[in-house]
Amino acid sequence: MHELLTLSTGPRANYLATHFWNTQLAYQTPPPSPSPINPTILFRAGLSSTSTETFLPRTLIYDLKPAFGTLARINALDALTEAPSESELWNGPLKRVVGDYEVPAPSGYAAALLEGRESEKVRGEGVRFFGDYATGFFHERSLRGLRAPGPTSSTGAGGSGGGGGGGGGGGGAGGSGSRAQFSSFQHGADLFATLDRDADVLDSHLRPWMEEADAPQGIQMFTSAGDAWGGFSARYLEALRDEYSKLSIWIWGADGPGEGPGGTGTMQAKGRLREKGTNSALALREFAGLGSVYVPLGLGQGLEASVSVDRGSLWEVGGLLAAAVDSATLSVRGQHGCGGRVPVLGDWEDGLCDGGRRTVAGLRMGVGRRKAKDGGGQDGRTRDGARKLLREDEDPELVEDRLDEGLDIDLSPLEVPGLAGRGRVLGRGNKTFSRIDTFRDDTEDELVPLRGDQRMRRSGPIIEEHVVLRKLGFVLLTYFRYDVQPSFLLLDTFPSIFRVSENSKSVPIHTSLSASSSIASWVRNVQHTVSAGVGLPGELEGEEREALSNGLAEIAESYVEGWESGSDSDDE
């Protein structure tokens, strides 16, 4: 029940997704007590061709074939000596799949797993592809390797069948020539069109996963916005909406610094940055219009205080973003829910998105426990700070700082590509319309009952609080808060980015998904890159540029509603 299908497209998304799946698998390792996470939401049970029970992720993974690296070679549960039947392809195991490219040797970590040796902690220098640190197996139908566009063709989706590639890479994506031919939003859109023409993506890739689910709650998509995969994902989403018009679809757009060494002063570097800005603007319009919720992810402010991340490492950046996404959505995967029912993504959408009017949300996080201000315990959040229950008569403007306490890592885009110094999304001094806060740790807090139109439900490892703050009859803030277990697990495959002791096995995390007026400021700055002609020549012309600018203006307007912060005017 309430199954979630996960799609990931492109290297940035697949580095994030590999960390995400490693963590989900770790939740299922038999602990002293039952896991608080319900595995059937993200995993499917099945039988291999040798009648071995399998438990594999509900996921579809798309990337260029070379980006899968070693995962195709090592992702095997047993060896198949002849072509499998259709039933074996679906109910059977993963087999060794080698595409039309040379598969590199396994990483040291992967080789140790295969040989049953004790593996050492993964180090950044040992990660070449996202498959180098994958700890689990994927079903063969999850792995969708695509042929890199040739030097004279902007598209090409050959080898898109069920075993066309592996499911975990991202680093070495097939040479600079291929990347040069696969860099714009339109390149990605063309690639999906070719793939869909040859394979009918919804029927052959997605429908088998959806039809086996009892009552799917939705789809979560990991993707990126500033490259060609934004165009690929946008066209994929368009097909999904045509088929599943009411399904919850949450999009997590993992973007970061530009690829490749060197400064930003060269014409080539400036051209890449401008193209990324155009790609991001097109993806923003499409994702906000087609998705139920779009959460753009980047490396914003506050990182240095709590984490140490190499911004040029997809492994480290993917780890940070995966920790935030896993924490923010943990409550929808609980084993025992609130009053016998876990929340689903659709429960959040009305409150967070105001009935679908505001579909872009920002994400912040805090790491580790905070010290008690009153000296009455190790974790001050049990007595003050954001974990103190809200009262229905509180003024949202006065409690904003208290709710934000400890959220020192901004994971929303800090700057708009191609427009330096602009575009901060989240921060103080902004009007927040709605937010969903999640506190995860291993402590047991005693919380008082709620009153009025506040609701709190407690069962097992999840505590839910829902508060609607009103003034003169108007809703000023819709607030969901979840206290969940366990803390975020620090696996051997996870980078040492958090400032915790070397022997720490887990870390408490606080996340906040919010819709606020500051998103309007960011969207307007993205619009500025379009209307000012920042995009590459020929990318957007005439009516197309005007239509994009108008679409972005409509998104920004939904976050104003008569309230205009002073900081917005500074960015105009």
Short mmCIF file of N, CA, C and O in Angstrom, two decimals, residues 214-315:
data_model
loop_
_atom_site.label_atom_id
_atom_site.label_comp_id
_atom_site.label_asym_id
_atom_site.label_seq_id
_atom_site.Cartn_x
_atom_site.Cartn_y
_atom_site.Cartn_z
N ASP A 214 -0.29 -1.89 -5.31
CA ASP A 214 -1.66 -2.00 -4.83
C ASP A 214 -2.38 -0.65 -4.86
O ASP A 214 -3.50 -0.54 -5.37
N ALA A 215 -1.76 0.36 -4.28
CA ALA A 215 -2.37 1.69 -4.22
C ALA A 215 -1.24 2.72 -4.21
O ALA A 215 -0.91 3.29 -3.16
N PRO A 216 -0.62 2.98 -5.36
CA PRO A 216 0.54 3.89 -5.38
C PRO A 216 0.16 5.30 -4.95
O PRO A 216 -0.86 5.83 -5.38
N GLN A 217 1.00 5.87 -4.08
CA GLN A 217 0.74 7.24 -3.64
C GLN A 217 1.35 8.26 -4.58
O GLN A 217 0.97 9.43 -4.56
N GLY A 218 2.30 7.85 -5.42
CA GLY A 218 2.87 8.81 -6.33
C GLY A 218 4.23 8.41 -6.85
O GLY A 218 4.68 7.27 -6.71
N ILE A 219 4.88 9.39 -7.46
CA ILE A 219 6.21 9.23 -8.06
C ILE A 219 7.10 10.33 -7.52
O ILE A 219 6.69 11.49 -7.41
N GLN A 220 8.33 9.96 -7.14
CA GLN A 220 9.33 10.98 -6.83
C GLN A 220 10.41 10.90 -7.90
O GLN A 220 10.88 9.81 -8.26
N MET A 221 10.79 12.05 -8.42
CA MET A 221 11.79 12.11 -9.49
C MET A 221 13.00 12.88 -9.02
O MET A 221 12.89 14.02 -8.55
N PHE A 222 14.17 12.26 -9.12
CA PHE A 222 15.43 12.95 -8.92
C PHE A 222 15.98 13.32 -10.30
O PHE A 222 16.12 12.46 -11.16
N THR A 223 16.28 14.59 -10.48
CA THR A 223 16.77 15.03 -11.78
C THR A 223 17.65 16.26 -11.58
O THR A 223 18.03 16.59 -10.46
N SER A 224 17.99 16.92 -12.66
CA SER A 224 18.72 18.19 -12.60
C SER A 224 18.06 19.16 -13.56
O SER A 224 17.36 18.75 -14.49
N ALA A 225 18.27 20.45 -13.34
CA ALA A 225 17.58 21.46 -14.13
C ALA A 225 18.51 22.21 -15.08
O ALA A 225 18.07 22.68 -16.12
N GLY A 226 19.78 22.29 -14.75
CA GLY A 226 20.68 23.15 -15.49
C GLY A 226 21.37 22.49 -16.67
O GLY A 226 22.27 23.10 -17.27
N ASP A 227 20.99 21.27 -17.02
CA ASP A 227 21.63 20.57 -18.13
C ASP A 227 20.56 19.92 -19.00
O ASP A 227 19.37 20.18 -18.85
N ALA A 228 21.00 19.05 -19.90
CA ALA A 228 20.07 18.42 -20.84
C ALA A 228 19.06 17.53 -20.15
O ALA A 228 17.95 17.32 -20.66
N TRP A 229 19.41 16.99 -18.99
CA TRP A 229 18.49 16.09 -18.30
C TRP A 229 17.23 16.80 -17.82
O TRP A 229 16.20 16.18 -17.57
N GLY A 230 17.29 18.12 -17.68
CA GLY A 230 16.09 18.88 -17.38
C GLY A 230 15.07 18.77 -18.50
O GLY A 230 13.87 18.61 -18.27
N GLY A 231 15.55 18.86 -19.75
CA GLY A 231 14.66 18.71 -20.89
C GLY A 231 14.12 17.29 -21.01
O GLY A 231 12.94 17.08 -21.33
N PHE A 232 14.99 16.30 -20.77
CA PHE A 232 14.56 14.90 -20.79
C PHE A 232 13.46 14.67 -19.76
O PHE A 232 12.41 14.07 -20.05
N SER A 233 13.66 15.17 -18.54
CA SER A 233 12.70 14.96 -17.46
C SER A 233 11.41 15.72 -17.71
O SER A 233 10.32 15.24 -17.35
N ALA A 234 11.51 16.92 -18.29
CA ALA A 234 10.30 17.69 -18.56
C ALA A 234 9.38 16.96 -19.54
O ALA A 234 8.16 16.91 -19.36
N ARG A 235 9.96 16.40 -20.59
CA ARG A 235 9.14 15.66 -21.55
C ARG A 235 8.61 14.36 -20.94
O ARG A 235 7.51 13.91 -21.26
N TYR A 236 9.38 13.76 -20.04
CA TYR A 236 8.92 12.57 -19.32
C TYR A 236 7.72 12.94 -18.45
O TYR A 236 6.70 12.24 -18.41
N LEU A 237 7.83 14.05 -17.74
CA LEU A 237 6.74 14.51 -16.88
C LEU A 237 5.48 14.82 -17.70
O LEU A 237 4.36 14.55 -17.25
N GLU A 238 5.67 15.38 -18.87
CA GLU A 238 4.54 15.69 -19.73
C GLU A 238 3.78 14.42 -20.09
O GLU A 238 2.54 14.38 -20.06
N ALA A 239 4.52 13.37 -20.43
CA ALA A 239 3.89 12.08 -20.74
C ALA A 239 3.20 11.50 -19.50
O ALA A 239 2.10 10.94 -19.59
N LEU A 240 3.83 11.63 -18.34
CA LEU A 240 3.23 11.14 -17.11
C LEU A 240 1.91 11.85 -16.80
O LEU A 240 0.92 11.21 -16.41
N ARG A 241 1.90 13.16 -16.97
CA ARG A 241 0.69 13.92 -16.66
C ARG A 241 -0.45 13.57 -17.62
O ARG A 241 -1.62 13.56 -17.24
N ASP A 242 -0.13 13.29 -18.86
CA ASP A 242 -1.17 12.88 -19.80
C ASP A 242 -1.82 11.57 -19.37
O ASP A 242 -3.01 11.35 -19.58
N GLU A 243 -1.02 10.68 -18.77
CA GLU A 243 -1.51 9.36 -18.39
C GLU A 243 -2.05 9.33 -16.97
O GLU A 243 -3.04 8.66 -16.68
N TYR A 244 -1.39 10.05 -16.04
CA TYR A 244 -1.76 10.03 -14.62
C TYR A 244 -1.99 11.48 -14.17
O TYR A 244 -1.14 12.09 -13.51
N SER A 245 -3.14 12.01 -14.51
CA SER A 245 -3.38 13.44 -14.31
C SER A 245 -3.47 13.84 -12.84
O SER A 245 -3.15 14.98 -12.49
N LYS A 246 -3.89 12.93 -11.97
CA LYS A 246 -4.10 13.28 -10.57
C LYS A 246 -3.05 12.69 -9.64
O LYS A 246 -3.14 12.85 -8.42
N LEU A 247 -2.05 12.03 -10.18
CA LEU A 247 -1.04 11.38 -9.35
C LEU A 247 -0.09 12.40 -8.74
O LEU A 247 0.28 13.39 -9.38
N SER A 248 0.28 12.19 -7.48
CA SER A 248 1.29 13.04 -6.85
C SER A 248 2.65 12.78 -7.49
O SER A 248 3.11 11.64 -7.55
N ILE A 249 3.28 13.85 -7.98
CA ILE A 249 4.61 13.75 -8.58
C ILE A 249 5.48 14.82 -7.95
O ILE A 249 5.25 16.02 -8.16
N TRP A 250 6.46 14.39 -7.18
CA TRP A 250 7.39 15.32 -6.52
C TRP A 250 8.73 15.28 -7.26
O TRP A 250 9.26 14.21 -7.53
N ILE A 251 9.25 16.45 -7.56
CA ILE A 251 10.48 16.57 -8.34
C ILE A 251 11.56 17.21 -7.47
O ILE A 251 11.35 18.28 -6.89
N TRP A 252 12.69 16.53 -7.38
CA TRP A 252 13.84 17.05 -6.63
C TRP A 252 14.93 17.37 -7.65
O TRP A 252 15.50 16.47 -8.27
N GLY A 253 15.18 18.65 -7.87
CA GLY A 253 16.13 19.07 -8.90
C GLY A 253 17.51 19.32 -8.33
O GLY A 253 17.77 20.36 -7.73
N ALA A 254 18.41 18.36 -8.48
CA ALA A 254 19.75 18.44 -7.90
C ALA A 254 20.70 19.15 -8.85
O ALA A 254 21.16 18.58 -9.83
N ASP A 255 20.96 20.39 -8.58
CA ASP A 255 21.91 21.16 -9.37
C ASP A 255 23.05 21.62 -8.49
O ASP A 255 22.96 21.65 -7.28
N GLY A 256 24.13 22.01 -9.13
CA GLY A 256 25.30 22.45 -8.39
C GLY A 256 26.22 23.23 -9.27
O GLY A 256 25.83 23.74 -10.32
N PRO A 257 27.49 23.35 -8.89
CA PRO A 257 28.44 24.12 -9.68
C PRO A 257 28.64 23.48 -11.05
O PRO A 257 28.40 22.30 -11.25
N GLY A 258 29.10 24.31 -12.01
CA GLY A 258 29.33 23.82 -13.36
C GLY A 258 30.42 22.77 -13.40
O GLY A 258 31.31 22.71 -12.57
N GLU A 259 30.35 21.90 -14.41
CA GLU A 259 31.32 20.83 -14.54
C GLU A 259 32.60 21.35 -15.16
O GLU A 259 32.62 22.30 -15.92
N GLY A 260 33.67 20.67 -14.83
CA GLY A 260 34.93 20.96 -15.47
C GLY A 260 35.77 21.94 -14.70
O GLY A 260 35.27 22.79 -13.97
N PRO A 261 37.10 21.87 -14.83
CA PRO A 261 38.00 22.77 -14.12
C PRO A 261 38.05 24.13 -14.78
O PRO A 261 37.52 24.35 -15.86
N GLY A 262 38.76 25.03 -14.12
CA GLY A 262 38.98 26.33 -14.71
C GLY A 262 38.07 27.38 -14.11
O GLY A 262 37.08 27.10 -13.46
N GLY A 263 38.41 28.65 -14.36
CA GLY A 263 37.63 29.75 -13.82
C GLY A 263 36.44 30.06 -14.69
O GLY A 263 36.11 29.37 -15.64
N THR A 264 35.77 31.15 -14.32
CA THR A 264 34.57 31.56 -15.02
C THR A 264 34.83 32.70 -15.98
O THR A 264 33.89 33.27 -16.53
N GLY A 265 36.10 33.06 -16.18
CA GLY A 265 36.40 34.22 -16.99
C GLY A 265 36.49 33.96 -18.47
O GLY A 265 36.43 34.89 -19.28
N THR A 266 36.65 32.71 -18.89
CA THR A 266 36.78 32.41 -20.30
C THR A 266 35.44 32.50 -21.00
O THR A 266 34.39 32.34 -20.39
N MET A 267 35.49 32.75 -22.31
CA MET A 267 34.26 32.81 -23.08
C MET A 267 33.53 31.48 -23.05
O MET A 267 32.30 31.43 -22.98
N GLN A 268 34.30 30.37 -23.08
CA GLN A 268 33.67 29.05 -23.05
C GLN A 268 32.94 28.83 -21.73
O GLN A 268 31.82 28.33 -21.71
N ALA A 269 33.60 29.22 -20.62
CA ALA A 269 32.97 29.05 -19.31
C ALA A 269 31.73 29.93 -19.19
O ALA A 269 30.70 29.51 -18.65
N LYS A 270 31.80 31.17 -19.67
CA LYS A 270 30.64 32.05 -19.62
C LYS A 270 29.50 31.51 -20.47
O LYS A 270 28.33 31.61 -20.10
N GLY A 271 29.86 30.92 -21.60
CA GLY A 271 28.83 30.34 -22.45
C GLY A 271 28.13 29.19 -21.77
O GLY A 271 26.90 29.07 -21.85
N ARG A 272 28.89 28.32 -21.06
CA ARG A 272 28.28 27.21 -20.33
C ARG A 272 27.37 27.72 -19.23
O ARG A 272 26.30 27.17 -18.98
N LEU A 273 27.80 28.80 -18.55
CA LEU A 273 26.99 29.35 -17.47
C LEU A 273 25.71 29.94 -18.00
O LEU A 273 24.63 29.77 -17.42
N ARG A 274 25.77 30.64 -19.13
CA ARG A 274 24.57 31.21 -19.72
C ARG A 274 23.62 30.11 -20.19
O ARG A 274 22.40 30.21 -20.03
N GLU A 275 24.19 29.06 -20.77
CA GLU A 275 23.34 27.95 -21.20
C GLU A 275 22.67 27.28 -20.02
O GLU A 275 21.49 26.91 -20.09
N LYS A 276 23.41 27.15 -18.92
CA LYS A 276 22.81 26.56 -17.73
C LYS A 276 21.66 27.42 -17.21
O LYS A 276 20.64 26.90 -16.76
N GLY A 277 21.82 28.75 -17.29
CA GLY A 277 20.75 29.64 -16.88
C GLY A 277 19.50 29.46 -17.72
O GLY A 277 18.37 29.44 -17.21
N THR A 278 19.69 29.33 -19.03
CA THR A 278 18.55 29.10 -19.91
C THR A 278 17.89 27.76 -19.62
O THR A 278 16.66 27.64 -19.54
N ASN A 279 18.71 26.72 -19.44
CA ASN A 279 18.17 25.41 -19.11
C ASN A 279 17.37 25.45 -17.82
O ASN A 279 16.27 24.87 -17.72
N SER A 280 17.90 26.12 -16.81
CA SER A 280 17.23 26.19 -15.51
C SER A 280 15.90 26.91 -15.60
O SER A 280 14.93 26.52 -14.95
N ALA A 281 15.84 27.97 -16.40
CA ALA A 281 14.60 28.72 -16.56
C ALA A 281 13.53 27.87 -17.24
O ALA A 281 12.37 27.84 -16.82
N LEU A 282 13.92 27.15 -18.28
CA LEU A 282 12.97 26.29 -18.98
C LEU A 282 12.48 25.16 -18.06
O LEU A 282 11.29 24.83 -18.02
N ALA A 283 13.43 24.57 -17.31
CA ALA A 283 13.05 23.48 -16.41
C ALA A 283 12.14 23.97 -15.29
O ALA A 283 11.18 23.28 -14.92
N LEU A 284 12.40 25.15 -14.75
CA LEU A 284 11.57 25.71 -13.69
C LEU A 284 10.13 25.84 -14.16
O LEU A 284 9.19 25.45 -13.45
N ARG A 285 9.94 26.40 -15.34
CA ARG A 285 8.57 26.56 -15.85
C ARG A 285 7.88 25.21 -16.02
O ARG A 285 6.71 25.04 -15.63
N GLU A 286 8.59 24.25 -16.59
CA GLU A 286 7.99 22.95 -16.85
C GLU A 286 7.74 22.16 -15.56
O GLU A 286 6.67 21.58 -15.37
N PHE A 287 8.72 22.14 -14.68
CA PHE A 287 8.58 21.37 -13.44
C PHE A 287 7.48 21.94 -12.55
O PHE A 287 6.71 21.21 -11.93
N ALA A 288 7.42 23.29 -12.46
CA ALA A 288 6.39 23.91 -11.63
C ALA A 288 5.00 23.68 -12.20
O ALA A 288 4.02 23.58 -11.45
N GLY A 289 4.89 23.59 -13.51
CA GLY A 289 3.59 23.41 -14.13
C GLY A 289 3.13 21.97 -14.18
O GLY A 289 1.93 21.69 -14.13
N LEU A 290 4.07 21.02 -14.26
CA LEU A 290 3.72 19.61 -14.42
C LEU A 290 3.79 18.81 -13.12
O LEU A 290 3.11 17.80 -12.98
N GLY A 291 4.63 19.23 -12.19
CA GLY A 291 4.80 18.49 -10.95
C GLY A 291 3.83 18.95 -9.88
O GLY A 291 3.30 20.06 -9.91
N SER A 292 3.57 18.06 -8.92
CA SER A 292 2.79 18.45 -7.75
C SER A 292 3.59 19.39 -6.86
O SER A 292 3.08 20.38 -6.33
N VAL A 293 4.88 19.07 -6.68
CA VAL A 293 5.81 19.90 -5.92
C VAL A 293 7.17 19.81 -6.62
O VAL A 293 7.61 18.73 -7.00
N TYR A 294 7.81 20.96 -6.78
CA TYR A 294 9.17 21.01 -7.32
C TYR A 294 10.08 21.63 -6.27
O TYR A 294 9.83 22.76 -5.81
N VAL A 295 11.11 20.90 -5.87
CA VAL A 295 12.07 21.39 -4.88
C VAL A 295 13.43 21.52 -5.55
O VAL A 295 14.14 20.53 -5.75
N PRO A 296 13.83 22.73 -5.94
CA PRO A 296 15.16 22.92 -6.52
C PRO A 296 16.22 22.81 -5.43
O PRO A 296 16.07 23.38 -4.35
N LEU A 297 17.26 22.06 -5.69
CA LEU A 297 18.31 21.81 -4.69
C LEU A 297 19.63 22.35 -5.18
O LEU A 297 20.03 22.13 -6.33
N GLY A 298 20.33 23.03 -4.31
CA GLY A 298 21.66 23.56 -4.62
C GLY A 298 22.46 23.70 -3.35
O GLY A 298 22.04 23.30 -2.28
N LEU A 299 23.63 24.30 -3.48
CA LEU A 299 24.49 24.54 -2.32
C LEU A 299 24.43 26.01 -1.98
O LEU A 299 25.11 26.83 -2.59
N GLY A 300 23.58 26.33 -1.02
CA GLY A 300 23.38 27.72 -0.66
C GLY A 300 24.24 28.14 0.51
O GLY A 300 25.39 27.72 0.66
N GLN A 301 23.66 28.93 1.40
CA GLN A 301 24.40 29.49 2.51
C GLN A 301 24.40 28.56 3.72
O GLN A 301 23.56 27.68 3.85
N GLY A 302 25.37 28.79 4.62
CA GLY A 302 25.40 28.10 5.90
C GLY A 302 26.09 26.76 5.90
O GLY A 302 26.10 26.08 6.92
N LEU A 303 26.70 26.35 4.78
CA LEU A 303 27.31 25.03 4.73
C LEU A 303 28.49 24.90 5.68
O LEU A 303 28.64 23.89 6.36
N GLU A 304 29.33 25.91 5.71
CA GLU A 304 30.59 25.78 6.43
C GLU A 304 30.42 25.56 7.92
O GLU A 304 31.28 24.96 8.57
N ALA A 305 29.31 26.01 8.50
CA ALA A 305 29.12 25.89 9.94
C ALA A 305 28.90 24.45 10.38
O ALA A 305 29.30 24.05 11.47
N SER A 306 28.25 23.64 9.54
CA SER A 306 27.87 22.29 9.96
C SER A 306 28.45 21.19 9.10
O SER A 306 28.50 20.04 9.54
N VAL A 307 28.86 21.49 7.88
CA VAL A 307 29.34 20.46 6.98
C VAL A 307 30.59 20.93 6.26
O VAL A 307 30.88 22.12 6.19
N SER A 308 31.31 19.97 5.73
CA SER A 308 32.50 20.26 4.92
C SER A 308 32.36 19.50 3.61
O SER A 308 32.58 18.28 3.57
N VAL A 309 31.96 20.20 2.56
CA VAL A 309 31.62 19.56 1.29
C VAL A 309 32.51 20.10 0.19
O VAL A 309 32.68 21.31 0.04
N ASP A 310 33.07 19.19 -0.58
CA ASP A 310 33.78 19.56 -1.81
C ASP A 310 32.71 19.82 -2.87
O ASP A 310 32.08 18.90 -3.37
N ARG A 311 32.52 21.07 -3.23
CA ARG A 311 31.45 21.43 -4.15
C ARG A 311 31.66 20.85 -5.55
O ARG A 311 30.72 20.81 -6.35
N GLY A 312 32.86 20.43 -5.86
CA GLY A 312 33.12 19.84 -7.16
C GLY A 312 32.95 18.33 -7.19
O GLY A 312 33.15 17.71 -8.24
N SER A 313 32.62 17.72 -6.05
CA SER A 313 32.48 16.26 -5.97
C SER A 313 31.01 15.88 -6.00
O SER A 313 30.25 16.18 -5.07
N LEU A 314 30.59 15.19 -7.05
CA LEU A 314 29.20 14.74 -7.12
C LEU A 314 28.89 13.73 -6.02
O LEU A 314 27.75 13.64 -5.55
N TRP A 315 29.90 12.98 -5.59
CA TRP A 315 29.72 12.01 -4.50
C TRP A 315 29.40 12.73 -3.20
O TRP A 315 28.48 12.35 -2.46
#
